[in-house]
XYZ file of C-alpha atoms in Angstrom:
479
model
C -29.773 -33.465 -15.793
C -26.099 -34.296 -16.303
C -24.646 -31.701 -18.663
C -22.115 -34.237 -19.969
C -24.722 -36.850 -20.819
C -26.183 -37.558 -24.244
C -23.865 -35.392 -26.282
C -24.615 -35.151 -29.964
C -22.633 -37.742 -31.910
C -19.844 -36.204 -33.938
C -20.679 -36.402 -37.654
C -18.301 -38.569 -39.650
C -17.212 -36.441 -42.578
C -19.313 -34.067 -44.642
C -22.549 -35.692 -45.741
C -24.148 -34.560 -48.971
C -27.568 -33.211 -48.129
C -29.182 -33.650 -51.478
C -28.459 -35.362 -54.759
C -31.475 -34.272 -56.811
C -33.167 -36.755 -59.082
C -34.322 -35.787 -62.535
C -37.878 -35.628 -61.161
C -37.095 -32.937 -58.593
C -38.724 -29.593 -59.298
C -36.525 -26.517 -59.831
C -37.970 -25.002 -56.647
C -37.027 -28.127 -54.712
C -33.466 -27.992 -56.021
C -33.117 -24.286 -55.212
C -34.466 -24.714 -51.683
C -32.154 -27.641 -50.963
C -29.207 -25.616 -52.268
C -29.977 -22.856 -49.721
C -29.735 -25.364 -46.877
C -26.586 -26.930 -48.297
C -24.875 -23.527 -48.458
C -25.853 -22.757 -44.849
C -24.642 -26.067 -43.382
C -21.692 -25.687 -40.975
C -20.939 -29.384 -40.506
C -23.101 -29.740 -37.395
C -25.991 -27.297 -37.898
C -27.557 -24.807 -40.304
C -27.260 -21.045 -39.919
C -30.435 -19.072 -40.717
C -28.446 -16.610 -42.841
C -24.679 -16.494 -43.398
C -24.517 -12.716 -43.083
C -27.304 -11.627 -40.756
C -27.544 -14.675 -38.458
C -24.207 -16.543 -38.494
C -24.841 -18.823 -35.474
C -27.372 -21.540 -34.596
C -30.836 -20.308 -33.573
C -33.190 -22.499 -31.572
C -36.552 -22.363 -33.323
C -34.890 -21.803 -36.691
C -33.122 -25.143 -36.291
C -36.410 -26.857 -35.431
C -38.114 -25.540 -38.581
C -35.007 -26.251 -40.652
C -34.949 -29.852 -39.433
C -38.606 -30.251 -40.468
C -37.671 -29.420 -44.060
C -34.199 -30.937 -44.050
C -35.643 -34.360 -43.172
C -36.883 -34.659 -46.754
C -33.394 -34.401 -48.256
C -31.170 -35.786 -45.473
C -32.805 -37.376 -42.413
C -29.346 -37.876 -40.894
C -28.526 -34.204 -41.172
C -31.940 -33.272 -39.752
C -31.256 -35.477 -36.720
C -27.805 -33.926 -36.306
C -29.321 -30.428 -36.478
C -31.464 -31.129 -33.420
C -28.785 -33.088 -31.576
C -26.322 -30.211 -31.925
C -28.826 -27.767 -30.469
C -29.764 -30.073 -27.602
C -26.106 -30.622 -26.707
C -26.041 -26.952 -25.619
C -28.999 -27.354 -23.238
C -28.582 -25.967 -19.713
C -28.953 -28.307 -16.745
C -32.092 -26.453 -15.595
C -33.663 -27.674 -18.852
C -33.726 -24.497 -20.923
C -32.698 -24.635 -24.567
C -30.906 -21.343 -25.316
C -32.079 -19.264 -28.234
C -28.552 -18.971 -29.706
C -25.660 -21.428 -29.723
C -22.581 -19.449 -30.725
C -20.055 -20.627 -33.282
C -16.612 -19.812 -31.811
C -15.124 -19.343 -35.278
C -17.379 -16.344 -35.986
C -15.882 -12.952 -34.979
C -17.494 -11.319 -31.951
C -18.485 -8.208 -33.905
C -20.395 -10.214 -36.526
C -23.514 -10.354 -34.379
C -24.858 -8.477 -31.372
C -25.550 -9.451 -28.631
C -22.421 -11.580 -28.842
C -21.117 -14.202 -26.375
C -19.294 -11.568 -24.327
C -22.636 -9.861 -23.685
C -24.483 -12.999 -22.514
C -21.542 -14.418 -20.481
C -23.393 -17.711 -20.255
C -20.591 -19.774 -18.706
C -20.216 -17.317 -15.803
C -23.529 -15.483 -15.368
C -25.428 -18.692 -16.124
C -23.382 -20.971 -13.884
C -26.074 -21.315 -11.198
C -28.676 -22.162 -13.835
C -26.444 -24.836 -15.361
C -25.124 -23.221 -18.521
C -22.691 -25.502 -20.369
C -19.001 -24.817 -19.844
C -17.740 -25.913 -23.247
C -19.987 -23.842 -25.514
C -21.177 -20.236 -25.369
C -24.909 -19.552 -25.628
C -27.452 -16.854 -24.946
C -29.480 -17.074 -21.729
C -33.027 -16.671 -23.050
C -35.133 -19.210 -24.954
C -37.353 -19.427 -28.043
C -40.661 -21.150 -28.878
C -40.679 -24.906 -28.127
C -41.061 -26.394 -31.602
C -38.381 -28.995 -30.915
C -40.355 -32.086 -29.876
C -42.646 -31.614 -32.854
C -39.601 -31.356 -35.108
C -37.999 -34.451 -33.536
C -41.131 -36.521 -34.129
C -41.418 -35.414 -37.769
C -37.708 -36.088 -38.335
C -38.181 -39.594 -36.919
C -41.097 -40.224 -39.280
C -38.967 -39.307 -42.295
C -36.770 -42.398 -41.788
C -37.870 -44.512 -38.787
C -35.292 -47.180 -39.554
C -32.381 -44.752 -39.405
C -33.847 -43.082 -36.332
C -34.145 -46.386 -34.454
C -30.718 -47.589 -35.562
C -29.109 -44.403 -34.224
C -31.213 -44.322 -31.066
C -32.295 -40.812 -32.042
C -35.527 -40.599 -30.045
C -34.033 -42.476 -27.102
C -31.336 -39.812 -26.797
C -33.407 -36.691 -27.421
C -36.509 -37.606 -25.421
C -35.030 -36.958 -21.927
C -33.713 -33.581 -23.056
C -37.031 -32.584 -24.617
C -38.878 -33.677 -21.473
C -36.501 -31.565 -19.343
C -37.080 -28.594 -21.648
C -40.840 -28.833 -21.169
C -40.443 -29.230 -17.391
C -38.390 -26.045 -17.282
C -41.082 -24.100 -19.121
C -43.990 -25.492 -17.142
C -42.357 -25.219 -13.707
C -40.152 -22.117 -13.995
C -42.118 -19.957 -16.391
C -45.700 -20.076 -15.079
C -45.236 -16.513 -13.894
C -48.935 -15.669 -14.100
C -50.034 -18.637 -11.999
C -52.655 -19.761 -14.509
C -50.827 -22.727 -16.013
C -49.434 -20.990 -19.106
C -45.804 -20.190 -19.907
C -44.594 -16.578 -19.859
C -41.837 -15.118 -22.003
C -39.503 -12.654 -20.282
C -38.112 -11.006 -23.422
C -39.638 -10.290 -26.862
C -36.809 -12.272 -28.483
C -38.043 -15.370 -26.653
C -41.368 -15.306 -28.445
C -39.530 -14.940 -31.749
C -41.689 -12.102 -33.100
C -39.230 -9.540 -31.841
C -40.802 -6.126 -32.358
C -44.479 -7.026 -32.664
C -46.824 -4.203 -31.619
C -48.154 -6.702 -29.060
C -45.051 -5.905 -26.995
C -45.308 -2.109 -27.150
C -47.366 -1.713 -24.000
C -45.295 -3.936 -21.656
C -42.057 -2.682 -23.232
C -43.032 0.906 -22.457
C -42.229 0.205 -18.792
C -38.613 -0.681 -19.647
C -35.931 2.003 -19.467
C -33.809 1.569 -22.618
C -30.071 1.006 -22.445
C -28.123 3.998 -23.774
C -27.559 3.814 -27.522
C -23.809 4.275 -27.016
C -23.662 1.071 -24.929
C -24.154 -1.273 -27.901
C -23.568 -1.495 -31.646
C -26.236 -3.083 -33.841
C -24.651 -5.497 -36.307
C -28.062 -6.208 -37.902
C -28.057 -2.817 -39.635
C -24.998 -3.902 -41.632
C -27.180 -6.462 -43.424
C -30.639 -4.882 -43.633
C -32.379 -1.590 -44.207
C -33.013 0.399 -40.994
C -36.569 0.957 -42.235
C -37.166 -2.807 -42.083
C -35.575 -3.427 -38.673
C -36.596 -2.634 -35.069
C -35.977 0.972 -34.027
C -33.033 2.009 -31.856
C -35.469 2.727 -29.013
C -36.872 -0.811 -29.190
C -33.372 -2.236 -29.367
C -32.315 -0.276 -26.309
C -35.186 -1.857 -24.387
C -34.260 -5.332 -25.624
C -30.696 -4.805 -24.419
C -31.869 -3.541 -21.012
C -34.149 -6.555 -20.474
C -31.443 -9.008 -21.517
C -28.718 -7.416 -19.389
C -30.988 -7.269 -16.330
C -31.859 -10.956 -16.761
C -28.168 -11.802 -17.136
C -27.262 -9.806 -14.044
C -29.827 -11.816 -12.051
C -27.956 -14.974 -13.027
C -30.767 -15.880 -15.467
C -33.069 -16.580 -12.527
C -36.737 -16.645 -13.502
C -39.290 -14.555 -11.679
C -41.446 -11.444 -11.993
C -39.694 -8.666 -13.883
C -40.461 -5.635 -16.016
C -41.583 -7.833 -18.920
C -43.622 -11.052 -18.593
C -46.166 -11.981 -21.260
C -48.289 -15.079 -21.861
C -48.190 -15.479 -25.625
C -50.680 -17.646 -27.567
C -48.229 -18.924 -30.204
C -45.527 -19.854 -27.691
C -48.040 -21.815 -25.625
C -49.715 -23.369 -28.669
C -46.353 -24.656 -29.886
C -45.687 -26.085 -26.422
C -49.047 -27.886 -26.591
C -48.309 -29.238 -30.079
C -44.937 -30.449 -28.825
C -46.579 -32.094 -25.790
C -48.733 -34.056 -28.228
C -45.567 -34.961 -30.124
C -43.789 -36.041 -26.921
C -46.712 -38.365 -26.249
C -46.104 -39.993 -29.646
C -42.369 -40.228 -28.955
C -43.047 -41.846 -25.564
C -45.348 -44.368 -27.241
C -42.686 -45.138 -29.855
C -40.200 -45.797 -27.039
C -42.604 -48.202 -25.304
C -43.895 -45.854 -22.602
C -47.387 -44.533 -21.970
C -48.077 -41.138 -23.458
C -51.477 -40.564 -21.861
C -50.149 -38.190 -19.173
C -48.702 -35.915 -21.854
C -51.911 -36.015 -23.855
C -53.810 -35.036 -20.717
C -51.361 -32.211 -20.041
C -51.763 -30.948 -23.604
C -55.529 -30.855 -23.156
C -55.231 -29.033 -19.813
C -52.921 -26.480 -21.414
C -55.375 -26.025 -24.279
C -58.133 -25.330 -21.757
C -55.890 -22.824 -19.938
C -55.053 -21.143 -23.246
C -58.745 -20.683 -24.000
C -59.561 -19.499 -20.488
C -56.749 -16.941 -20.206
C -56.074 -15.709 -23.744
C -59.247 -16.085 -25.849
C -60.991 -12.774 -26.565
C -64.407 -13.244 -28.229
C -64.706 -9.602 -29.300
C -61.423 -9.858 -31.236
C -62.288 -13.270 -32.692
C -58.861 -14.588 -31.728
C -56.345 -15.126 -28.943
C -54.516 -12.143 -27.444
C -51.343 -11.821 -25.383
C -51.647 -11.293 -21.632
C -49.457 -8.746 -19.852
C -48.743 -10.681 -16.654
C -47.547 -7.692 -14.678
C -50.648 -5.628 -15.508
C -52.972 -8.642 -15.355
C -54.676 -7.650 -18.614
C -54.981 -8.801 -22.203
C -53.056 -6.650 -24.677
C -55.510 -5.189 -27.237
C -53.403 -5.845 -30.340
C -54.094 -8.422 -33.039
C -50.881 -10.242 -33.972
C -50.453 -13.414 -36.006
C -49.468 -15.137 -32.763
C -53.151 -15.142 -31.820
C -54.017 -17.246 -34.877
C -51.380 -19.955 -34.368
C -53.520 -22.002 -31.899
C -55.460 -23.096 -35.002
C -52.884 -25.890 -35.239
C -54.183 -27.532 -32.035
C -56.229 -30.721 -32.561
C -58.460 -30.350 -29.483
C -59.244 -26.666 -29.922
C -63.026 -26.253 -29.518
C -64.694 -26.397 -32.904
C -66.441 -23.047 -32.568
C -63.161 -21.307 -31.711
C -61.423 -22.905 -34.697
C -64.227 -21.677 -36.973
C -63.927 -18.173 -35.513
C -60.153 -18.148 -36.099
C -60.727 -19.119 -39.741
C -63.159 -16.219 -40.150
C -60.653 -13.854 -38.529
C -57.710 -14.920 -40.681
C -59.836 -14.455 -43.804
C -61.442 -11.211 -42.609
C -60.336 -7.589 -42.930
C -57.715 -7.741 -40.177
C -55.523 -10.347 -41.947
C -57.009 -10.558 -45.448
C -56.167 -14.145 -46.428
C -57.842 -15.048 -49.692
C -58.699 -11.412 -50.342
C -56.309 -8.510 -49.968
C -53.116 -10.333 -48.936
C -50.952 -12.983 -50.570
C -49.842 -14.378 -47.223
C -51.058 -13.814 -43.666
C -49.385 -10.684 -42.243
C -47.679 -10.679 -38.875
C -49.933 -7.910 -37.561
C -53.402 -6.458 -38.004
C -53.795 -4.754 -41.390
C -56.080 -2.201 -39.722
C -53.870 -1.612 -36.692
C -52.344 1.797 -36.075
C -48.833 0.312 -35.908
C -49.110 -1.693 -39.164
C -46.074 -1.388 -41.440
C -45.801 -3.842 -44.369
C -41.985 -3.835 -44.290
C -40.858 -3.423 -40.670
C -39.937 -6.829 -39.289
C -42.848 -8.279 -37.223
C -45.051 -5.170 -37.461
C -46.841 -6.239 -40.641
C -44.754 -8.314 -43.083
C -45.657 -11.932 -43.748
C -43.329 -14.639 -42.442
C -43.079 -18.119 -43.873
C -42.943 -20.060 -40.615
C -46.198 -18.582 -39.289
C -47.884 -19.123 -42.645
C -46.682 -22.732 -42.657
C -48.215 -23.214 -39.194
C -51.500 -21.689 -40.351
C -51.544 -23.851 -43.489
C -51.185 -26.902 -41.254
C -53.909 -25.620 -38.936
C -56.361 -24.870 -41.734
C -55.842 -28.333 -43.167
C -56.177 -30.011 -39.784
C -59.558 -28.368 -39.177
C -60.982 -29.366 -42.561
C -60.372 -26.109 -44.450
C -58.788 -27.901 -47.382
C -59.535 -25.309 -50.041
C -58.102 -22.458 -47.999
C -55.104 -24.578 -47.014
C -54.425 -25.476 -50.651
C -54.568 -21.817 -51.657
C -52.242 -20.779 -48.828
C -49.822 -23.580 -49.694
C -49.735 -22.384 -53.298
C -49.164 -18.810 -52.163
C -46.321 -19.795 -49.832
C -44.535 -21.797 -52.522
C -44.911 -19.134 -55.201
C -43.825 -16.307 -52.906
C -40.874 -18.252 -51.473
C -39.505 -18.951 -54.926
C -40.205 -15.504 -56.373
C -38.625 -13.741 -53.392
C -35.412 -15.790 -53.389
C -36.477 -17.507 -50.146
C -36.730 -14.180 -48.337
C -36.717 -13.856 -44.571
C -40.111 -12.098 -44.773
C -42.184 -10.311 -47.420
C -44.652 -7.504 -47.976
C -48.004 -9.280 -47.396
C -49.694 -7.423 -50.257
C -47.058 -7.659 -52.989
C -44.731 -10.466 -51.907
C -41.745 -8.086 -52.159
C -38.700 -9.559 -50.409
C -37.595 -7.988 -47.134
C -34.729 -8.792 -44.782
C -32.263 -11.484 -45.803
C -32.665 -13.704 -48.852
C -31.702 -17.358 -48.974
C -33.229 -17.677 -45.497
C -33.020 -21.066 -43.808
C -36.520 -21.771 -42.575
C -38.102 -20.314 -45.711
C -36.194 -22.832 -47.816
C -36.816 -25.669 -45.370
C -40.564 -25.143 -45.096
C -40.766 -24.820 -48.879
C -39.288 -28.321 -49.049
C -41.815 -29.569 -46.513
C -44.773 -28.206 -48.458
C -43.389 -29.569 -51.720
C -43.024 -32.989 -50.140
C -46.496 -33.028 -48.559
C -48.290 -32.346 -51.821
C -52.075 -32.727 -51.374
C -53.342 -35.346 -53.794
C -55.568 -38.389 -54.019
C -57.367 -37.910 -50.731
C -54.185 -37.326 -48.734
C -54.234 -33.933 -47.138
C -50.574 -33.897 -46.117
C -51.435 -33.464 -42.449
C -52.814 -36.353 -40.456
C -53.805 -36.699 -36.872
C -52.224 -39.996 -35.849
C -54.537 -41.410 -33.230
C -53.343 -42.722 -29.927
C -55.199 -45.232 -27.804
C -57.788 -42.631 -26.849
C -58.423 -41.578 -30.435
C -56.703 -38.237 -29.945
C -53.890 -37.092 -32.198
C -50.990 -34.676 -32.043
C -52.434 -32.765 -34.940
C -49.348 -31.411 -36.666
C -47.848 -34.581 -38.087
C -47.264 -36.051 -41.495
C -46.865 -39.461 -42.968
C -43.357 -40.898 -43.268
C -41.675 -40.460 -46.602
């Protein structure tokens, strides 16, 4: 792929994201204001203080919500991210803003050294990025952004320009990251999966020798309580994995950490379904992508489903074993339209049972097993509830006919988002805000749920059938 091709068009002036009508709810206005304040002119930062650059899956979720207030800005959000794609197809997990001081975030551009260490893998020369990736929500986001204003999308050639880049991204994952040989994608760093310090990583991380604490300075502790953040020991292991990967020139292959994660692969499958819809919109056949999505779903079930746990588990590729920890990642495949019906029913029972407590003991679905030894309601991904995973589960519940549970979860998400000041994550029992407030994807997904209000027989999530009667599952009607 030519790294100079299909650059994001330069925005002409500062567009106003949202001019609220008198009918807009106060929550809608507040959420839109969060995104307006975080807009840089070409993308949206997750948090001005804690995360001052562009993050990959954050931008995808932000675009999904932003499409309701400014479809043009939502398109630009994705185009800016894709302009930093490497020629091997990977979409980096961070695109650095050169105007932000180096000490504002660690690991900074001088740690990743993308333009030099990533040269063989095709890192861009004109922008600094990280060298790892994040979950592939992007094709799904692009399709939903298109649906928000198809006329604008077609006039700008939005899908025509992003489709080749999204296809290259999926090729990279499917061809370079099948490290277990079973057809699924492996992550090579916990940051790639997005649920950074989940207890699901403890076992494979235990093999990693941590970098010395004196070799790095954690900027995240300047903006959050140490009790809510990953420990220094975990961080030392993250740094070691990242520096080793960098020193290999970002070449993919067996290493100290390789995990097949259910959420990462489920989001790839959902995005394959979305790419099929995009291909159809552009006049091409999407049947091959639909078939691939179904093959990946079968591989997901074969390799990661654990009947005794009632959910999907992560697989430690190096050890060749499932990791016996229940994380919210193992529930995310509920969003898949061709998931076997009995497995979907089992996932619903699990999410509502004692391990996750939805509809009973918890306000929102926690990130980790309530009964697990490592559960902590405030420490990052070791127990708190996150809004993006709850949004995915709300969509999945609705898709599989669990309308009452989906309605209740939607109500809980909206109430908790507003009451917490659009927190990064919350205590799953009380809804107490943790991490940053005014967080980008929390505000964006609040907007999406407000827009897709269930009423009059419309469930807010529709499976748009293709020629074979199969749908991408996680879609919504155009505004």
